[in-house]
mmCIF file of C-alpha atoms in Angstrom:
data_model
loop_
_atom_site.group_PDB
_atom_site.id
_atom_site.type_symbol
_atom_site.label_atom_id
_atom_site.label_comp_id
_atom_site.label_asym_id
_atom_site.label_seq_id
_atom_site.Cartn_x
_atom_site.Cartn_y
_atom_site.Cartn_z
ATOM 1 C CA UNK A 8 99.390 141.576 90.231
ATOM 2 C CA UNK A 9 101.840 138.775 89.507
ATOM 3 C CA UNK A 10 103.786 138.610 86.260
ATOM 4 C CA UNK A 11 101.657 135.708 85.015
ATOM 5 C CA UNK A 12 98.405 137.492 85.825
ATOM 6 C CA UNK A 13 99.695 140.660 84.165
ATOM 7 C CA UNK A 14 100.613 138.734 81.021
ATOM 8 C CA UNK A 15 97.132 137.215 80.939
ATOM 9 C CA UNK A 16 95.615 140.694 81.162
ATOM 10 C CA UNK A 17 97.830 141.804 78.273
ATOM 11 C CA UNK A 18 96.330 138.913 76.286
ATOM 12 C CA UNK A 19 92.859 140.135 77.207
ATOM 13 C CA UNK A 20 93.712 143.564 75.797
ATOM 14 C CA UNK A 21 94.860 142.062 72.506
ATOM 15 C CA UNK A 22 91.772 139.850 72.316
ATOM 16 C CA UNK A 23 89.407 142.714 73.122
ATOM 17 C CA UNK A 24 90.882 144.873 70.363
ATOM 18 C CA UNK A 25 90.638 142.137 67.741
ATOM 19 C CA UNK A 26 87.105 141.138 68.752
ATOM 20 C CA UNK A 27 85.916 144.763 68.877
ATOM 21 C CA UNK A 28 87.097 145.214 65.299
ATOM 22 C CA UNK A 29 85.328 142.028 64.177
ATOM 23 C CA UNK A 30 82.102 142.946 65.965
ATOM 24 C CA UNK A 31 82.294 146.486 64.641
ATOM 25 C CA UNK A 32 82.646 145.231 61.068
ATOM 26 C CA UNK A 33 79.512 143.103 61.567
ATOM 27 C CA UNK A 34 77.558 146.075 62.900
ATOM 28 C CA UNK A 35 78.820 148.331 60.109
ATOM 29 C CA UNK A 36 77.604 145.914 57.425
ATOM 30 C CA UNK A 37 74.150 145.738 58.980
ATOM 31 C CA UNK A 38 74.034 149.520 59.419
ATOM 32 C CA UNK A 39 74.797 150.069 55.752
ATOM 33 C CA UNK A 40 72.404 147.464 54.353
ATOM 34 C CA UNK A 41 69.606 148.409 56.818
ATOM 35 C CA UNK A 42 68.554 144.734 57.092
ATOM 36 C CA UNK A 43 67.055 144.891 60.562
ATOM 37 C CA UNK A 44 63.859 145.728 62.393
ATOM 38 C CA UNK A 45 63.639 148.324 65.162
ATOM 39 C CA UNK A 46 61.931 147.748 68.516
ATOM 40 C CA UNK A 47 61.726 149.675 71.775
ATOM 41 C CA UNK A 48 62.545 148.529 75.327
ATOM 42 C CA UNK A 49 61.054 151.748 76.698
ATOM 43 C CA UNK A 50 60.664 155.444 75.792
ATOM 44 C CA UNK A 51 63.491 156.365 73.391
ATOM 45 C CA UNK A 52 65.201 153.050 74.321
ATOM 46 C CA UNK A 53 65.877 151.521 70.922
ATOM 47 C CA UNK A 54 66.649 147.849 70.280
ATOM 48 C CA UNK A 55 67.536 145.969 67.100
ATOM 49 C CA UNK A 56 68.354 142.309 66.546
ATOM 50 C CA UNK A 57 71.861 143.463 65.611
ATOM 51 C CA UNK A 58 72.478 144.353 69.277
ATOM 52 C CA UNK A 59 71.769 140.795 70.408
ATOM 53 C CA UNK A 60 73.621 139.153 67.518
ATOM 54 C CA UNK A 61 76.706 141.304 68.066
ATOM 55 C CA UNK A 62 76.720 140.713 71.823
ATOM 56 C CA UNK A 63 76.408 136.945 71.342
ATOM 57 C CA UNK A 64 79.346 137.039 68.915
ATOM 58 C CA UNK A 65 81.519 138.999 71.366
ATOM 59 C CA UNK A 66 80.636 136.714 74.288
ATOM 60 C CA UNK A 67 81.362 133.555 72.296
ATOM 61 C CA UNK A 68 84.735 134.852 71.128
ATOM 62 C CA UNK A 69 85.859 136.113 74.537
ATOM 63 C CA UNK A 70 84.698 133.131 76.580
ATOM 64 C CA UNK A 71 86.186 130.643 74.148
ATOM 65 C CA UNK A 72 89.630 132.149 74.831
ATOM 66 C CA UNK A 73 89.036 132.929 78.537
ATOM 67 C CA UNK A 74 86.594 130.244 79.754
ATOM 68 C CA UNK A 75 86.967 131.130 83.453
ATOM 69 C CA UNK A 76 85.878 134.732 82.893
ATOM 70 C CA UNK A 77 82.455 136.157 83.623
ATOM 71 C CA UNK A 78 80.350 138.293 81.311
ATOM 72 C CA UNK A 79 77.957 141.221 81.746
ATOM 73 C CA UNK A 80 76.254 142.510 78.620
ATOM 74 C CA UNK A 81 73.498 145.024 77.988
ATOM 75 C CA UNK A 82 71.320 142.534 76.135
ATOM 76 C CA UNK A 83 71.927 139.214 77.930
ATOM 77 C CA UNK A 84 71.824 137.556 81.316
ATOM 78 C CA UNK A 85 75.103 137.849 83.203
ATOM 79 C CA UNK A 86 77.523 134.993 83.732
ATOM 80 C CA UNK A 87 79.653 134.938 86.934
ATOM 81 C CA UNK A 88 83.404 134.503 86.779
ATOM 82 C CA UNK A 89 85.029 131.242 87.794
ATOM 83 C CA UNK A 90 88.014 130.909 90.102
ATOM 84 C CA UNK A 91 90.718 133.366 89.078
ATOM 85 C CA UNK A 92 88.593 134.809 86.304
ATOM 86 C CA UNK A 93 87.890 138.418 85.421
ATOM 87 C CA UNK A 94 84.582 139.895 84.232
ATOM 88 C CA UNK A 95 83.932 141.284 80.762
ATOM 89 C CA UNK A 96 81.459 144.180 80.544
ATOM 90 C CA UNK A 97 80.156 144.771 77.031
ATOM 91 C CA UNK A 98 77.882 147.080 75.095
ATOM 92 C CA UNK A 99 77.647 145.582 71.591
ATOM 93 C CA UNK A 100 76.269 148.773 70.036
ATOM 94 C CA UNK A 101 76.424 151.890 72.157
ATOM 95 C CA UNK A 102 74.352 154.494 70.390
ATOM 96 C CA UNK A 103 71.589 152.141 69.239
ATOM 97 C CA UNK A 104 69.196 155.052 68.614
ATOM 98 C CA UNK A 105 71.747 156.534 66.192
ATOM 99 C CA UNK A 106 72.294 153.114 64.602
ATOM 100 C CA UNK A 107 68.553 152.590 64.158
ATOM 101 C CA UNK A 108 68.003 156.054 62.689
ATOM 102 C CA UNK A 109 70.858 155.845 60.184
ATOM 103 C CA UNK A 110 73.195 158.191 62.084
ATOM 104 C CA UNK A 111 76.802 156.918 61.752
ATOM 105 C CA UNK A 112 77.815 157.583 65.363
ATOM 106 C CA UNK A 113 77.909 154.385 67.427
ATOM 107 C CA UNK A 114 80.507 151.987 68.773
ATOM 108 C CA UNK A 115 81.409 148.654 70.335
ATOM 109 C CA UNK A 116 82.520 148.947 73.984
ATOM 110 C CA UNK A 117 84.440 146.183 75.783
ATOM 111 C CA UNK A 118 85.878 146.440 79.306
ATOM 112 C CA UNK A 119 87.513 143.888 81.588
ATOM 113 C CA UNK A 120 87.226 144.193 85.373
ATOM 114 C CA UNK A 121 89.322 142.352 87.956
ATOM 115 C CA UNK A 122 89.492 142.949 91.716
ATOM 116 C CA UNK A 123 87.049 145.869 91.427
ATOM 117 C CA UNK A 124 89.245 147.746 88.950
ATOM 118 C CA UNK A 125 88.898 148.253 85.215
ATOM 119 C CA UNK A 126 92.021 146.666 83.733
ATOM 120 C CA UNK A 127 91.240 146.791 80.004
ATOM 121 C CA UNK A 128 89.092 149.205 78.028
ATOM 122 C CA UNK A 129 88.433 149.131 74.274
ATOM 123 C CA UNK A 130 85.993 151.244 72.240
ATOM 124 C CA UNK A 131 85.732 150.841 68.477
ATOM 125 C CA UNK A 132 83.920 153.191 66.111
ATOM 126 C CA UNK A 133 83.508 151.136 62.925
ATOM 127 C CA UNK A 134 82.256 154.026 60.795
ATOM 128 C CA UNK A 135 85.482 155.988 61.315
ATOM 129 C CA UNK A 136 87.720 152.946 61.914
ATOM 130 C CA UNK A 137 88.870 154.409 65.237
ATOM 131 C CA UNK A 138 90.046 152.046 67.953
ATOM 132 C CA UNK A 139 90.456 153.557 71.433
ATOM 133 C CA UNK A 140 92.306 151.189 73.782
ATOM 134 C CA UNK A 141 93.841 151.251 77.254
ATOM 135 C CA UNK A 142 95.489 148.886 79.715
ATOM 136 C CA UNK A 143 95.712 149.979 83.349
ATOM 137 C CA UNK A 144 99.148 151.534 83.845
ATOM 138 C CA UNK A 145 99.932 151.433 80.138
ATOM 139 C CA UNK A 146 98.414 154.663 78.850
ATOM 140 C CA UNK A 147 95.610 155.242 76.362
ATOM 141 C CA UNK A 148 95.880 155.004 72.589
ATOM 142 C CA UNK A 149 93.884 155.837 69.488
ATOM 143 C CA UNK A 150 94.744 153.551 66.569
ATOM 144 C CA UNK A 151 98.041 152.854 68.318
ATOM 145 C CA UNK A 152 99.044 156.491 68.911
ATOM 146 C CA UNK A 153 99.166 157.870 72.489
ATOM 147 C CA UNK A 154 96.356 160.244 73.393
ATOM 148 C CA UNK A 155 95.742 162.595 76.284
ATOM 149 C CA UNK A 156 92.946 164.646 77.809
ATOM 150 C CA UNK A 157 92.707 168.326 76.945
ATOM 151 C CA UNK A 158 94.543 171.063 78.830
ATOM 152 C CA UNK A 159 91.404 173.121 79.347
ATOM 153 C CA UNK A 160 91.470 175.234 82.507
ATOM 154 C CA UNK A 161 88.109 177.018 82.335
ATOM 155 C CA UNK A 162 84.669 175.587 81.681
ATOM 156 C CA UNK A 163 83.815 178.792 79.836
ATOM 157 C CA UNK A 164 86.087 177.542 77.044
ATOM 158 C CA UNK A 165 84.937 173.923 77.186
ATOM 159 C CA UNK A 166 82.666 171.519 75.387
ATOM 160 C CA UNK A 167 80.823 169.203 77.791
ATOM 161 C CA UNK A 168 78.537 166.331 76.823
ATOM 162 C CA UNK A 169 75.497 165.961 79.091
ATOM 163 C CA UNK A 170 74.219 162.395 78.957
ATOM 164 C CA UNK A 171 70.487 161.725 79.007
ATOM 165 C CA UNK A 172 68.433 158.758 80.140
ATOM 166 C CA UNK A 173 64.813 158.250 81.130
ATOM 167 C CA UNK A 174 65.815 156.760 84.502
ATOM 168 C CA UNK A 175 66.934 160.105 85.941
ATOM 169 C CA UNK A 176 63.875 161.941 84.691
ATOM 170 C CA UNK A 177 63.340 164.947 82.442
ATOM 171 C CA UNK A 178 63.470 167.508 85.243
ATOM 172 C CA UNK A 179 66.833 166.343 86.554
ATOM 173 C CA UNK A 180 68.276 166.353 83.053
ATOM 174 C CA UNK A 181 67.126 169.902 82.314
ATOM 175 C CA UNK A 182 68.491 171.106 85.667
ATOM 176 C CA UNK A 183 71.857 169.465 84.966
ATOM 177 C CA UNK A 184 71.965 170.909 81.467
ATOM 178 C CA UNK A 185 71.197 174.359 82.876
ATOM 179 C CA UNK A 186 73.919 174.138 85.526
ATOM 180 C CA UNK A 187 76.525 173.087 82.971
ATOM 181 C CA UNK A 188 75.479 175.805 80.521
ATOM 182 C CA UNK A 189 75.553 178.447 83.271
ATOM 183 C CA UNK A 190 79.324 177.916 83.631
ATOM 184 C CA UNK A 191 79.794 179.116 80.069
ATOM 185 C CA UNK A 192 80.512 175.628 78.767
ATOM 186 C CA UNK A 193 78.982 174.500 75.495
ATOM 187 C CA UNK A 194 76.736 171.501 76.306
ATOM 188 C CA UNK A 195 75.985 168.790 73.774
ATOM 189 C CA UNK A 196 74.487 165.338 73.392
ATOM 190 C CA UNK A 197 75.514 163.004 70.573
ATOM 191 C CA UNK A 198 73.724 159.790 71.570
ATOM 192 C CA UNK A 199 76.641 157.539 72.527
ATOM 193 C CA UNK A 200 77.913 157.760 76.079
ATOM 194 C CA UNK A 201 80.848 155.451 75.365
ATOM 195 C CA UNK A 202 82.094 157.572 72.465
ATOM 196 C CA UNK A 203 81.460 160.766 74.443
ATOM 197 C CA UNK A 204 83.756 159.514 77.203
ATOM 198 C CA UNK A 205 86.346 158.282 74.692
ATOM 199 C CA UNK A 206 86.345 161.777 73.192
ATOM 200 C CA UNK A 207 87.210 163.207 76.624
ATOM 201 C CA UNK A 208 90.195 160.844 76.711
ATOM 202 C CA UNK A 209 91.236 161.977 73.231
ATOM 203 C CA UNK A 210 90.961 165.680 74.100
ATOM 204 C CA UNK A 211 88.173 166.207 71.572
ATOM 205 C CA UNK A 212 85.761 167.070 74.375
ATOM 206 C CA UNK A 213 86.528 168.475 77.815
ATOM 207 C CA UNK A 214 83.935 166.716 79.940
ATOM 208 C CA UNK A 215 81.054 164.299 80.276
ATOM 209 C CA UNK A 216 78.352 164.196 82.964
ATOM 210 C CA UNK A 217 75.312 161.988 83.465
ATOM 211 C CA UNK A 218 73.006 161.432 86.436
ATOM 212 C CA UNK A 219 72.935 157.673 85.923
ATOM 213 C CA UNK A 220 74.803 155.487 83.468
ATOM 214 C CA UNK A 221 75.181 151.728 83.256
ATOM 215 C CA UNK A 222 78.504 149.926 83.501
ATOM 216 C CA UNK A 223 78.469 148.623 79.922
ATOM 217 C CA UNK A 224 78.122 152.177 78.620
ATOM 218 C CA UNK A 225 81.068 153.652 80.476
ATOM 219 C CA UNK A 226 83.658 151.265 81.965
ATOM 220 C CA UNK A 227 85.892 151.124 78.899
ATOM 221 C CA UNK A 228 85.735 154.909 78.605
ATOM 222 C CA UNK A 229 86.512 155.377 82.293
ATOM 223 C CA UNK A 230 89.829 153.572 81.890
ATOM 224 C CA UNK A 231 90.593 155.501 78.704
ATOM 225 C CA UNK A 232 90.123 158.852 80.460
ATOM 226 C CA UNK A 233 92.107 157.802 83.516
ATOM 227 C CA UNK A 234 95.005 156.523 81.407
ATOM 228 C CA UNK A 235 94.888 159.673 79.264
ATOM 229 C CA UNK A 236 95.501 161.812 82.366
ATOM 230 C CA UNK A 237 91.919 162.905 82.920
ATOM 231 C CA UNK A 238 89.607 162.692 85.923
ATOM 232 C CA UNK A 239 86.784 160.198 86.435
ATOM 233 C CA UNK A 240 84.498 159.900 89.459
ATOM 234 C CA UNK A 241 84.384 156.640 91.427
ATOM 235 C CA UNK A 242 81.840 154.817 89.304
ATOM 236 C CA UNK A 243 82.375 151.327 90.743
ATOM 237 C CA UNK A 244 81.592 152.292 94.328
ATOM 238 C CA UNK A 245 78.606 150.517 95.873
ATOM 239 C CA UNK A 246 76.601 148.632 93.245
ATOM 240 C CA UNK A 247 78.012 150.544 90.291
ATOM 241 C CA UNK A 248 78.967 147.420 88.352
ATOM 242 C CA UNK A 249 75.480 145.919 88.446
ATOM 243 C CA UNK A 250 73.174 148.905 88.994
ATOM 244 C CA UNK A 251 75.063 151.878 87.558
ATOM 245 C CA UNK A 252 75.996 155.227 89.106
ATOM 246 C CA UNK A 253 76.377 158.915 88.283
ATOM 247 C CA UNK A 254 79.499 159.733 86.274
ATOM 248 C CA UNK A 255 81.732 162.721 85.741
ATOM 249 C CA UNK A 256 84.715 162.506 83.381
ATOM 250 C CA UNK A 257 86.808 165.527 82.507
ATOM 251 C CA UNK A 258 90.064 167.154 81.599
ATOM 252 C CA UNK A 259 92.090 167.535 84.829
ATOM 253 C CA UNK A 260 92.075 171.333 84.737
ATOM 254 C CA UNK A 261 88.289 171.599 84.973
ATOM 255 C CA UNK A 262 87.672 168.712 87.383
ATOM 256 C CA UNK A 263 86.599 170.788 90.392
ATOM 257 C CA UNK A 264 84.477 173.194 88.366
ATOM 258 C CA UNK A 265 82.605 170.366 86.631
ATOM 259 C CA UNK A 266 82.043 168.499 89.904
ATOM 260 C CA UNK A 267 80.569 171.689 91.364
ATOM 261 C CA UNK A 268 78.346 172.266 88.338
ATOM 262 C CA UNK A 269 77.091 168.674 88.273
ATOM 263 C CA UNK A 270 76.333 168.721 92.001
ATOM 264 C CA UNK A 271 75.907 164.939 92.153
ATOM 265 C CA UNK A 272 75.228 163.508 95.601
ATOM 266 C CA UNK A 273 78.257 161.646 96.903
ATOM 267 C CA UNK A 274 80.679 163.095 94.307
ATOM 268 C CA UNK A 275 82.992 165.691 95.821
ATOM 269 C CA UNK A 276 86.206 167.353 94.710
#
């Protein structure tokens, strides 16, 4: 990466942090005043108009500053990048079910991908005013302070979030949950994959596994974990950016044990 390109990516990091805070403040106001209707895209797949409004705001802000960039969002049709542009991958409200139910555990997730690598990752939790941010090669930070993955060495002493989605099916989820629990780990599910992965980066949790997760839910978190010294599986292989993939993220000391417990096809230690 040339010096000019690197400087431009630094600008993208600054922009993503500022825009995530703005978008998060919008979502927080709507969450508190409850001025929205709730719909469903599918079983347990919540949708509110706040998702679309917040995504449109993020896209407008980003593409005004970086007009050659592309955009992939959970709620909108993708836009390809122009010559020399990168691609933004955004989840305007990750944890929509929590948001819709009045549970204050959700976030804004913004990632920037260039040359098949995540270069910028930002996750903002507006209810706790926590900004997780990373730039490839620059480490991971929480509200400006460096953070690192946990030093856990045994799954029997770990907390592992097991992500759920209807695409993988109930049976697969229960089997995965059972395999993780059988290691002695304490499994959990909090309803926001992006925050779950950010918590692995911050050392608050020791691992995250899910049979299938979409890019907008995890790319920012993937960079956070990697830059915090943790392990993440190769999510972008194949059609990961557009169709999603399985994901394992963990503290480095339990990488092999969690890979074995997850037993995902194509993911090996």
